[in-house]
């Protein structure tokens, strides 16, 4: 990077070279005593940037500390910006220098930091973002990641699979209220069954024989609809009653496994979930080597966690999300969070959480959370502002205590460099769209298009013909669609659509060809919002009469 900035290639040397007067010292070297670095204190990821006399130290471990220090030095002291996996800003300077640097020691608040957008997984970008979670595909030479052995989440489905055990041992699986046993994908095990415990312990032991270096193993409940349905056998219900919460059976189960291996594997942790029916705290605290990963799936994302009193009905808790997190923080010093940052019903349209991301990250830090996984749009790179979301979330996971001014400065700087001279139009759209939900609760399964359009839309006032053919769709450009349909003016003139088109088009007018491509991707937000709104209005019952309108809208916009 120094060569990219200045055109000068500086020599790379090792400890074997004689000590020089001027040196840049990366990692731990035989000159480190000059900087007096406590390697034990710095650990795997902490780094120090410091000048001592005529030498620059970027001190940190060879795991991730040194490389994080290098990228931070390039950003904070040389003006580089690492925005996406394929776009970075590198300044050009004839003279490259730095002023004396007092000890700049950076310690991550969260030991586990993960972001899961498609655009964040490429070209070793995670190292530049300083994220280290399981969805990080960075190779070891760029710092690697924190690895879960035996699966990341919902692993009880693998430890005790329906396929392997249900036919001969249906009693291994949760009892439903109607007396049947859960079966199929997402079936919960019966955690009070001693044979289930023995099987899981045996499988963990076999896994550790192959991977004695394991640091985290997940023992966590399956997903799917049954994730909300605990076992209702008499033994499990007795535990729920004794513990005051459904999570009691799971915490007892995971604690027993964790205690089994604590002596032989002192660095090993066992990870479990506080998710749906296990969200609320129980009386038995997690063991010292147990990580509880709290899921914010029922959360409102249009208001900050610490202030919002909305509790979704599916939560199974009389408390708010923030109250439940605070409860777990009181009994565990190994609390992780599984957070959600995109909309899973309409993932292309706008998800109105820019006003809460910073405050929620700070809330996690204030409540002694030490690991955060930000689940994003992991299935498509067409998510709204996915590049910006990856960038700003990485900054927040490293420094959740940044000020509001710092937060919006990062966002504005990104918009300016990534989208070009018309970036203010894009910022205006973010602020404009955010206002639509400032007085509404909004979750990951709520429909932004319905929130925006439903109050203002009239149905089409003209019945469409029944002579629609497949050839008409295939050759849609040759068909005069205007004689077949009319739009309700309230759909096409809805401000969130018309303003979106106006602002993105204005930004594109001042953009370079490459920036225009990026803005065209953003333009999908109002385009899909329009299409989703039509579907929401007409729904399944109106699909026959209005299929032409829906198809035409899609073809026209895309």
Coordinates of C-alpha atoms in Angstrom, one line a residue:
X1 CA 0.0 0.0 0.0
X2 CA 2.9 2.4 0.6
X3 CA 4.0 1.7 -3.0
X4 CA 0.4 2.3 -4.2
X5 CA 0.3 5.7 -2.4
X6 CA 3.8 7.0 -3.2
X7 CA 5.2 4.9 -6.0
X8 CA 8.1 3.9 -3.8
X9 CA 8.7 0.2 -2.8
X10 CA 10.4 0.0 0.6
X11 CA 12.5 -3.0 1.4
X12 CA 11.0 -5.8 3.6
X13 CA 13.5 -7.3 6.1
X14 CA 13.5 -9.7 9.0
X15 CA 14.9 -9.9 12.5
X16 CA 18.1 -11.3 11.0
X17 CA 19.0 -7.9 9.6
X18 CA 21.1 -5.4 11.6
X19 CA 19.1 -2.8 13.5
X20 CA 18.6 0.3 11.5
X21 CA 18.1 3.9 12.5
X22 CA 14.7 4.2 10.6
X23 CA 12.4 1.2 10.8
X24 CA 8.7 0.3 10.5
X25 CA 8.2 -2.7 12.8
X26 CA 5.2 -4.9 12.1
X27 CA 4.1 -7.6 14.5
X28 CA 6.4 -8.7 17.3
X29 CA 10.1 -8.4 16.4
X30 CA 13.4 -8.6 18.2
X31 CA 13.1 -4.8 18.5
X32 CA 9.8 -4.9 20.3
X33 CA 11.5 -4.2 23.7
X34 CA 12.0 -0.6 22.5
X35 CA 8.2 -0.2 22.5
X36 CA 7.7 -2.3 25.7
X37 CA 4.7 -4.4 24.4
X38 CA 3.0 -6.8 26.8
X39 CA 2.2 -9.6 24.3
X40 CA 0.1 -11.5 26.9
X41 CA -2.1 -8.4 27.4
X42 CA -2.4 -7.7 23.7
X43 CA -3.7 -11.2 23.0
X44 CA -4.8 -12.3 19.5
X45 CA -6.4 -9.1 18.2
X46 CA -5.3 -6.1 20.2
X47 CA -2.7 -3.9 18.5
X48 CA -0.6 -0.8 19.2
X49 CA 0.5 1.9 16.8
X50 CA 3.2 4.0 18.2
X51 CA 6.3 6.0 17.2
X52 CA 9.4 5.7 19.3
X53 CA 12.2 8.0 18.2
X54 CA 12.7 7.3 14.5
X55 CA 10.8 4.0 14.5
X56 CA 7.2 3.2 13.8
X57 CA 5.7 0.2 15.6
X58 CA 2.6 -1.6 14.5
X59 CA 2.6 -4.2 17.2
X60 CA 0.2 -7.2 17.5
X61 CA 0.1 -10.9 17.3
X62 CA 0.4 -12.9 14.1
X63 CA -3.1 -14.2 14.6
X64 CA -5.0 -11.0 13.7
X65 CA -3.5 -8.2 15.8
X66 CA -0.7 -7.2 13.5
X67 CA -2.8 -7.2 10.3
X68 CA -5.6 -5.3 12.0
X69 CA -3.0 -2.8 13.1
X70 CA -1.6 -2.4 9.6
X71 CA -5.0 -1.8 8.0
X72 CA -5.9 0.7 10.8
X73 CA -2.6 2.5 10.3
X74 CA -3.4 2.8 6.6
X75 CA -6.8 4.1 7.3
X76 CA -6.3 6.5 10.2
X77 CA -2.8 7.8 9.4
X78 CA -2.4 7.5 5.6
X79 CA -5.9 8.1 4.5
X80 CA -6.8 4.8 2.8
X81 CA -10.4 3.6 2.8
X82 CA -11.5 0.0 2.5
X83 CA -15.2 0.3 1.5
X84 CA -16.0 -3.0 -0.2
X85 CA -14.3 -6.1 -1.4
X86 CA -13.7 -4.6 -4.8
X87 CA -13.5 -0.8 -4.1
X88 CA -11.0 1.0 -1.9
X89 CA -9.7 4.5 -2.0
X90 CA -6.0 4.9 -2.0
X91 CA -4.5 8.5 -1.9
X92 CA -1.6 9.6 -4.0
X93 CA 1.2 11.5 -2.4
X94 CA 4.7 12.6 -3.5
X95 CA 5.8 12.9 0.1
X96 CA 4.5 10.3 2.6
X97 CA 5.0 11.0 6.3
X98 CA 3.4 10.8 9.7
X99 CA 3.7 13.0 12.7
X100 CA 4.8 11.4 16.0
X101 CA 2.1 9.0 17.2
X102 CA 1.5 8.6 20.9
X103 CA 0.5 5.1 22.0
X104 CA -2.6 4.2 19.9
X105 CA -3.8 0.9 21.6
X106 CA -7.0 -0.5 20.3
X107 CA -8.9 -3.3 22.1
X108 CA -12.1 -4.7 20.5
X109 CA -15.1 -4.5 22.8
X110 CA -16.6 -7.6 21.1
X111 CA -14.3 -10.7 20.9
X112 CA -16.6 -12.2 18.3
X113 CA -17.6 -10.0 15.3
X114 CA -19.4 -11.3 12.3
X115 CA -21.3 -9.8 9.3
X116 CA -23.2 -11.9 6.8
X117 CA -23.8 -10.0 3.6
X118 CA -22.8 -11.5 0.2
X119 CA -20.7 -8.5 -0.6
X120 CA -18.6 -8.8 2.6
X121 CA -17.3 -12.3 1.9
X122 CA -14.9 -11.8 -1.0
X123 CA -11.2 -10.9 -1.6
X124 CA -10.1 -11.2 2.1
X125 CA -12.2 -8.1 2.8
X126 CA -13.1 -9.4 6.3
X127 CA -9.5 -8.7 7.6
X128 CA -9.8 -5.1 6.4
X129 CA -13.2 -4.8 8.2
X130 CA -11.7 -6.4 11.4
X131 CA -14.4 -9.1 11.6
X132 CA -13.5 -12.6 12.6
X133 CA -16.7 -14.8 12.7
X134 CA -17.6 -18.1 11.0
X135 CA -18.9 -16.5 7.8
X136 CA -15.4 -15.0 7.4
X137 CA -13.6 -17.0 4.6
X138 CA -10.3 -15.2 5.1
X139 CA -7.3 -17.7 5.0
X140 CA -4.9 -18.1 7.9
X141 CA -2.2 -15.8 6.3
X142 CA -4.8 -12.9 6.5
X143 CA -5.7 -13.7 10.1
X144 CA -8.3 -16.5 9.7
X145 CA -11.4 -16.6 11.9
X146 CA -13.0 -17.9 15.1
X147 CA -14.1 -21.4 14.1
X148 CA -17.0 -23.4 15.4
X149 CA -16.4 -27.1 15.3
X150 CA -19.3 -29.4 14.4
X151 CA -21.6 -26.7 13.0
X152 CA -22.4 -23.1 13.8
X153 CA -26.0 -23.2 15.0
X154 CA -29.1 -25.3 15.4
X155 CA -26.8 -28.2 15.9
X156 CA -28.9 -30.5 18.1
X157 CA -30.6 -31.4 14.8
X158 CA -27.3 -33.0 13.8
X159 CA -26.3 -34.5 17.2
X160 CA -29.7 -36.2 17.5
X161 CA -31.1 -36.5 14.0
X162 CA -34.6 -37.7 13.1
X163 CA -33.1 -39.6 10.3
X164 CA -30.8 -41.7 12.5
X165 CA -32.9 -42.2 15.6
X166 CA -36.6 -41.5 15.2
X167 CA -37.7 -44.9 13.8
X168 CA -36.3 -46.9 16.8
X169 CA -36.3 -44.1 19.5
X170 CA -39.2 -41.6 19.0
X171 CA -38.8 -40.9 22.8
X172 CA -35.6 -39.1 22.0
X173 CA -37.7 -36.3 20.5
X174 CA -40.0 -33.7 22.0
X175 CA -43.5 -34.6 23.0
X176 CA -46.2 -32.4 21.6
X177 CA -49.3 -31.4 23.6
X178 CA -51.4 -33.8 21.6
X179 CA -49.2 -36.8 22.6
X180 CA -47.3 -37.1 19.4
X181 CA -43.6 -36.8 19.0
X182 CA -41.9 -34.1 16.9
X183 CA -40.7 -35.5 13.6
X184 CA -39.0 -34.1 10.5
X185 CA -36.9 -31.0 10.0
X186 CA -36.6 -28.8 13.1
X187 CA -37.7 -31.5 15.6
X188 CA -36.6 -30.7 19.1
X189 CA -34.9 -33.4 21.2
X190 CA -36.3 -34.3 24.6
X191 CA -33.6 -32.7 26.8
X192 CA -34.6 -34.6 30.0
X193 CA -34.0 -38.0 28.4
X194 CA -30.7 -39.4 29.8
X195 CA -30.0 -41.4 26.7
X196 CA -30.1 -38.2 24.6
X197 CA -27.5 -36.7 27.0
X198 CA -25.3 -39.8 26.7
X199 CA -25.4 -39.7 22.9
X200 CA -24.5 -36.1 22.6
X201 CA -21.6 -36.5 25.1
X202 CA -20.3 -39.4 23.1
X203 CA -20.4 -37.5 19.9
X204 CA -18.7 -34.5 21.3
X205 CA -16.0 -36.7 22.7
X206 CA -15.5 -38.3 19.2
X207 CA -15.3 -34.9 17.6
X208 CA -12.7 -33.7 20.1
X209 CA -10.6 -36.7 19.4
X210 CA -10.3 -35.5 15.8
X211 CA -10.2 -31.8 16.7
X212 CA -8.5 -31.4 20.1
X213 CA -7.8 -27.8 19.1
X214 CA -11.5 -26.9 19.1
X215 CA -12.4 -23.6 20.9
X216 CA -16.2 -23.5 20.4
X217 CA -18.8 -26.2 20.0
X218 CA -22.4 -25.4 19.5
X219 CA -25.1 -27.3 21.3
X220 CA -28.2 -25.3 20.2
X221 CA -31.8 -26.0 19.5
X222 CA -33.1 -26.7 16.0
X223 CA -34.8 -24.1 13.8
X224 CA -38.1 -24.1 12.0
X225 CA -41.6 -23.7 13.5
X226 CA -40.9 -26.3 16.2
X227 CA -38.2 -24.0 17.6
X228 CA -41.1 -22.4 19.4
X229 CA -42.5 -25.7 20.7
X230 CA -40.6 -27.2 23.6
X231 CA -40.9 -30.8 24.8
X232 CA -44.1 -31.2 26.9
X233 CA -43.2 -34.5 28.6
X234 CA -43.7 -34.7 32.3
X235 CA -39.9 -34.6 33.1
X236 CA -39.3 -31.5 30.9
X237 CA -42.3 -29.7 32.2
X238 CA -41.1 -30.3 35.7
X239 CA -37.8 -28.6 34.8
X240 CA -39.6 -25.6 33.2
X241 CA -41.5 -25.2 36.5
X242 CA -38.5 -25.5 38.7
X243 CA -36.5 -23.1 36.5
X244 CA -39.3 -20.6 35.8
X245 CA -38.6 -20.7 32.1
X246 CA -38.4 -23.1 29.1
X247 CA -34.7 -22.2 28.8
X248 CA -34.0 -24.1 32.0
X249 CA -34.0 -27.5 30.3
X250 CA -31.5 -26.3 27.7
X251 CA -29.2 -24.6 30.1
X252 CA -29.1 -27.7 32.4
X253 CA -28.4 -29.9 29.4
X254 CA -25.6 -27.7 27.9
X255 CA -24.1 -27.1 31.4
X256 CA -23.8 -30.9 32.0
X257 CA -22.0 -31.4 28.7
X258 CA -19.7 -28.4 29.3
X259 CA -18.8 -29.6 32.8
X260 CA -18.0 -33.1 31.3
X261 CA -15.2 -31.6 29.2
X262 CA -14.0 -28.6 31.3
X263 CA -11.0 -30.3 32.9
X264 CA -9.6 -31.9 29.8
X265 CA -10.3 -28.9 27.5
X266 CA -9.9 -25.8 29.6
X267 CA -10.0 -23.4 26.5
X268 CA -13.1 -25.0 25.0
X269 CA -16.5 -23.2 25.2
X270 CA -20.0 -24.5 24.4
X271 CA -22.4 -22.2 22.6
X272 CA -26.2 -22.3 22.9
X273 CA -29.1 -20.1 22.0
X274 CA -31.6 -17.9 23.8
X275 CA -34.1 -18.2 20.9
X276 CA -37.9 -18.1 20.7
X277 CA -39.1 -20.3 23.6
X278 CA -35.7 -20.3 25.3
X279 CA -35.4 -16.5 25.2
X280 CA -36.2 -15.8 28.8
X281 CA -33.7 -16.3 31.6
X282 CA -33.9 -19.3 33.9
X283 CA -32.8 -19.8 37.5
X284 CA -29.8 -21.9 36.8
X285 CA -27.0 -19.7 35.4
X286 CA -24.9 -20.9 32.4
X287 CA -21.6 -22.6 33.4
X288 CA -18.4 -20.7 33.1
X289 CA -17.5 -22.4 29.8
X290 CA -21.0 -21.8 28.2
X291 CA -21.8 -19.0 25.8
X292 CA -25.4 -17.9 25.5
X293 CA -26.2 -16.4 22.1
X294 CA -29.3 -14.2 22.4
X295 CA -31.4 -13.8 19.3
X296 CA -33.2 -10.5 18.6
X297 CA -35.6 -12.1 16.1
X298 CA -38.7 -10.6 17.6
X299 CA -37.2 -7.2 17.9
X300 CA -38.5 -3.9 16.6
X301 CA -35.9 -2.4 14.3
X302 CA -37.3 1.1 13.8
X303 CA -36.5 2.1 17.4
X304 CA -33.4 1.6 19.5
X305 CA -33.5 -1.5 21.8
X306 CA -33.1 0.5 25.0
X307 CA -36.1 2.7 24.3
X308 CA -38.6 0.5 22.4
X309 CA -41.3 -1.2 24.5
X310 CA -42.7 -3.3 21.7
X311 CA -42.9 -7.0 22.3
X312 CA -43.8 -9.3 19.4
X313 CA -46.5 -11.9 20.2
X314 CA -44.3 -14.7 19.1
X315 CA -41.7 -13.9 21.7
X316 CA -43.2 -16.0 24.4
X317 CA -41.9 -13.4 26.9
X318 CA -43.7 -10.8 29.0
X319 CA -40.5 -8.6 28.8
X320 CA -39.0 -6.6 26.1
X321 CA -36.0 -7.8 24.1
X322 CA -33.8 -5.3 26.0
X323 CA -35.0 -6.5 29.4
X324 CA -34.3 -10.1 28.5
X325 CA -30.8 -9.2 27.2
X326 CA -30.1 -7.3 30.5
X327 CA -31.3 -10.3 32.5
X328 CA -28.9 -12.7 30.7
X329 CA -26.0 -10.2 31.2
X330 CA -26.5 -10.4 34.9
X331 CA -25.8 -14.1 35.1
X332 CA -23.3 -14.6 32.2
X333 CA -20.0 -13.0 31.3
X334 CA -20.0 -14.8 28.0
X335 CA -23.1 -13.4 26.3
X336 CA -23.2 -13.2 22.5
X337 CA -26.0 -11.7 20.4
X338 CA -27.5 -12.9 17.1
X339 CA -28.8 -9.7 15.6
X340 CA -30.8 -9.2 12.4
X341 CA -30.2 -6.4 9.9
X342 CA -32.3 -7.0 6.8
X343 CA -35.9 -7.8 5.8
X344 CA -36.7 -11.4 5.0
X345 CA -40.0 -10.8 3.3
X346 CA -39.0 -8.0 1.0
X347 CA -35.2 -8.0 1.1
X348 CA -34.7 -5.7 -1.8
X349 CA -36.8 -2.8 -0.5
X350 CA -35.7 -0.5 2.2
X351 CA -35.1 -1.8 5.7
X352 CA -35.4 1.2 8.1
X353 CA -32.8 0.5 10.7
X354 CA -30.0 3.1 10.0
X355 CA -31.3 5.2 12.9
X356 CA -30.9 2.3 15.4
X357 CA -27.7 0.4 14.3
X358 CA -25.3 2.6 16.4
X359 CA -27.5 2.8 19.5
X360 CA -28.2 -1.0 19.4
X361 CA -24.4 -1.8 19.1
X362 CA -23.8 0.5 22.1
X363 CA -26.7 -1.2 24.0
X364 CA -25.0 -4.6 23.5
X365 CA -21.7 -3.2 24.7
X366 CA -23.3 -1.5 27.7
X367 CA -24.9 -4.9 28.7
X368 CA -21.6 -6.7 28.6
X369 CA -22.2 -8.6 25.4
X370 CA -18.9 -9.9 24.1
X371 CA -19.9 -11.3 20.7
X372 CA -22.2 -10.1 17.9
X373 CA -23.3 -11.7 14.7
X374 CA -25.1 -9.3 12.3
X375 CA -27.2 -11.5 10.1
X376 CA -27.7 -9.7 6.8
X377 CA -28.8 -10.6 3.3
X378 CA -26.7 -13.7 2.9
X379 CA -28.7 -15.0 -0.2
X380 CA -28.4 -12.1 -2.7
X381 CA -26.3 -9.1 -3.3
X382 CA -29.3 -7.0 -4.3
X383 CA -30.1 -6.1 -0.7
X384 CA -30.7 -2.4 -0.1
X385 CA -27.4 -0.7 0.6
X386 CA -25.7 -4.0 1.4
X387 CA -22.2 -2.5 0.8
X388 CA -22.8 0.4 3.1
X389 CA -24.4 -1.8 5.7
X390 CA -21.4 -4.1 5.7
X391 CA -19.0 -1.2 6.0
X392 CA -20.8 0.7 8.8
X393 CA -21.6 -2.4 10.8
X394 CA -18.0 -3.5 10.8
X395 CA -17.0 -0.1 12.1
X396 CA -19.7 -0.4 14.9
X397 CA -18.6 -3.9 15.9
X398 CA -15.0 -2.6 16.4
X399 CA -16.1 0.6 18.1
X400 CA -19.7 0.5 19.4
X401 CA -19.1 3.6 21.4
X402 CA -18.5 5.9 18.4
X403 CA -20.5 9.2 18.6
X404 CA -23.5 9.9 16.4
X405 CA -21.4 12.4 14.5
X406 CA -18.7 9.8 13.8
X407 CA -21.4 7.3 12.7
X408 CA -23.0 9.6 10.1
X409 CA -19.6 10.9 9.0
X410 CA -18.6 7.3 8.1
X411 CA -21.9 7.0 6.2
X412 CA -21.5 10.3 4.3
X413 CA -17.9 9.6 3.4
X414 CA -18.9 6.2 2.1
X415 CA -21.8 7.6 0.0
X416 CA -19.5 10.3 -1.4
X417 CA -16.7 8.0 -2.5
X418 CA -18.8 5.1 -3.6
X419 CA -21.7 6.8 -5.4
X420 CA -20.0 10.0 -6.6
X421 CA -20.8 13.7 -6.7
X422 CA -24.6 13.2 -6.4
X423 CA -24.2 11.4 -3.1
X424 CA -26.3 13.9 -1.1
X425 CA -29.4 12.7 -3.1
X426 CA -28.8 9.2 -1.8
X427 CA -28.4 10.4 1.8
X428 CA -31.6 12.3 1.3
X429 CA -33.4 9.1 0.3
X430 CA -32.1 7.3 3.4
X431 CA -33.4 10.1 5.7
X432 CA -36.7 10.3 3.7
X433 CA -37.5 6.6 3.8
X434 CA -36.5 6.3 7.4
X435 CA -39.2 8.9 8.4
X436 CA -42.0 6.6 7.2
X437 CA -41.6 4.3 10.1
X438 CA -40.4 6.6 12.9
X439 CA -43.8 6.3 14.6
X440 CA -44.3 2.6 13.7
X441 CA -42.8 -0.7 15.0
X442 CA -41.0 -2.5 12.3
X443 CA -39.6 -6.1 12.4
X444 CA -37.7 -8.3 10.0
X445 CA -40.8 -10.0 8.7
X446 CA -42.8 -6.8 8.2
X447 CA -43.5 -5.5 4.7
X448 CA -42.1 -2.0 3.9
X449 CA -44.2 -1.8 0.8
X450 CA -47.4 -2.5 2.7
X451 CA -46.4 0.1 5.4
X452 CA -45.8 2.7 2.7
X453 CA -48.6 1.9 0.1
X454 CA -51.5 0.2 1.8
X455 CA -53.2 3.3 3.2
X456 CA -53.2 5.2 -0.2
X457 CA -53.9 2.6 -2.9
X458 CA -57.1 2.0 -4.9
X459 CA -57.5 -1.2 -6.9
X460 CA -57.4 -1.1 -10.7
X461 CA -60.7 0.1 -11.9
X462 CA -60.8 -1.9 -15.1
X463 CA -61.1 -5.7 -15.5
X464 CA -58.2 -7.1 -17.5
X465 CA -58.7 -9.5 -20.5
X466 CA -58.5 -13.2 -20.3
X467 CA -56.6 -13.6 -23.5
X468 CA -53.1 -13.3 -21.9
X469 CA -50.8 -15.9 -23.5
X470 CA -47.3 -17.1 -22.8
X471 CA -46.1 -15.7 -26.2
X472 CA -47.3 -12.2 -25.1
X473 CA -45.1 -12.4 -22.0
X474 CA -42.1 -13.8 -24.0
X475 CA -42.5 -11.0 -26.5
X476 CA -43.6 -8.3 -24.0
X477 CA -41.7 -5.5 -25.8
X478 CA -43.8 -6.0 -28.9
X479 CA -47.2 -5.8 -27.1
X480 CA -49.1 -2.6 -26.6
X481 CA -49.9 -3.1 -23.0
X482 CA -51.6 0.2 -22.5
X483 CA -54.9 -1.0 -24.0
X484 CA -55.0 -3.8 -21.5
X485 CA -54.6 -2.0 -18.2
X486 CA -54.5 1.2 -16.3
X487 CA -52.6 1.9 -13.1
X488 CA -54.2 3.5 -10.1
X489 CA -52.6 6.9 -9.9
X490 CA -52.1 6.5 -6.1
X491 CA -49.7 3.7 -6.7
X492 CA -47.4 5.3 -9.3
X493 CA -47.5 8.7 -7.5
X494 CA -46.8 7.4 -4.0
X495 CA -44.0 9.6 -2.8
X496 CA -41.7 6.9 -1.6
X497 CA -41.5 5.7 -5.2
X498 CA -41.6 8.9 -7.1
X499 CA -39.1 10.6 -4.7
X500 CA -36.9 7.5 -4.9
X501 CA -36.7 7.6 -8.6
X502 CA -36.1 11.3 -8.6
X503 CA -33.3 11.2 -6.1
X504 CA -31.5 8.1 -7.5
X505 CA -31.8 9.5 -11.0
X506 CA -30.4 12.8 -9.9
X507 CA -27.4 11.1 -8.3
X508 CA -26.8 9.1 -11.4
X509 CA -26.6 12.3 -13.5
X510 CA -23.5 13.3 -11.7
X511 CA -21.9 9.8 -11.5
X512 CA -19.1 8.1 -13.4
X513 CA -20.1 5.0 -15.5
X514 CA -19.0 2.7 -12.7
X515 CA -20.9 4.7 -10.1
X516 CA -24.0 4.7 -12.3
X517 CA -24.0 0.9 -12.1
X518 CA -24.0 1.1 -8.3
X519 CA -26.8 3.6 -8.3
X520 CA -28.8 1.4 -10.7
X521 CA -28.7 -1.3 -8.0
X522 CA -30.1 1.2 -5.5
X523 CA -32.8 2.1 -7.9
X524 CA -34.2 -1.5 -7.4
X525 CA -35.4 -0.3 -4.0
X526 CA -38.3 1.9 -5.3
X527 CA -38.8 -0.4 -8.3
X528 CA -39.3 -3.5 -6.3
X529 CA -41.3 -1.5 -3.7
X530 CA -43.7 -0.6 -6.4
X531 CA -44.0 -4.2 -7.6
X532 CA -44.4 -5.5 -4.1
X533 CA -47.1 -3.0 -3.4
X534 CA -49.1 -4.1 -6.4
X535 CA -48.9 -7.7 -5.2
X536 CA -49.8 -6.7 -1.7
X537 CA -52.8 -4.8 -3.0
X538 CA -54.2 -7.5 -5.3
X539 CA -53.0 -10.5 -3.4
X540 CA -53.6 -14.1 -4.3
X541 CA -57.4 -13.7 -4.7
X542 CA -56.9 -11.0 -7.3
X543 CA -54.0 -12.7 -9.1
X544 CA -55.9 -14.0 -12.1
X545 CA -57.4 -10.7 -13.1
X546 CA -54.2 -8.7 -12.4
X547 CA -51.4 -11.1 -13.4
X548 CA -50.9 -8.9 -16.5
X549 CA -50.4 -5.8 -14.5
X550 CA -47.9 -7.5 -12.2
X551 CA -45.9 -9.0 -15.1
X552 CA -45.9 -5.8 -17.0
X553 CA -44.7 -3.9 -13.9
X554 CA -41.8 -6.3 -13.5
X555 CA -40.8 -6.2 -17.1
X556 CA -41.0 -2.4 -17.3
X557 CA -38.9 -1.9 -14.2
X558 CA -36.3 -4.6 -14.7

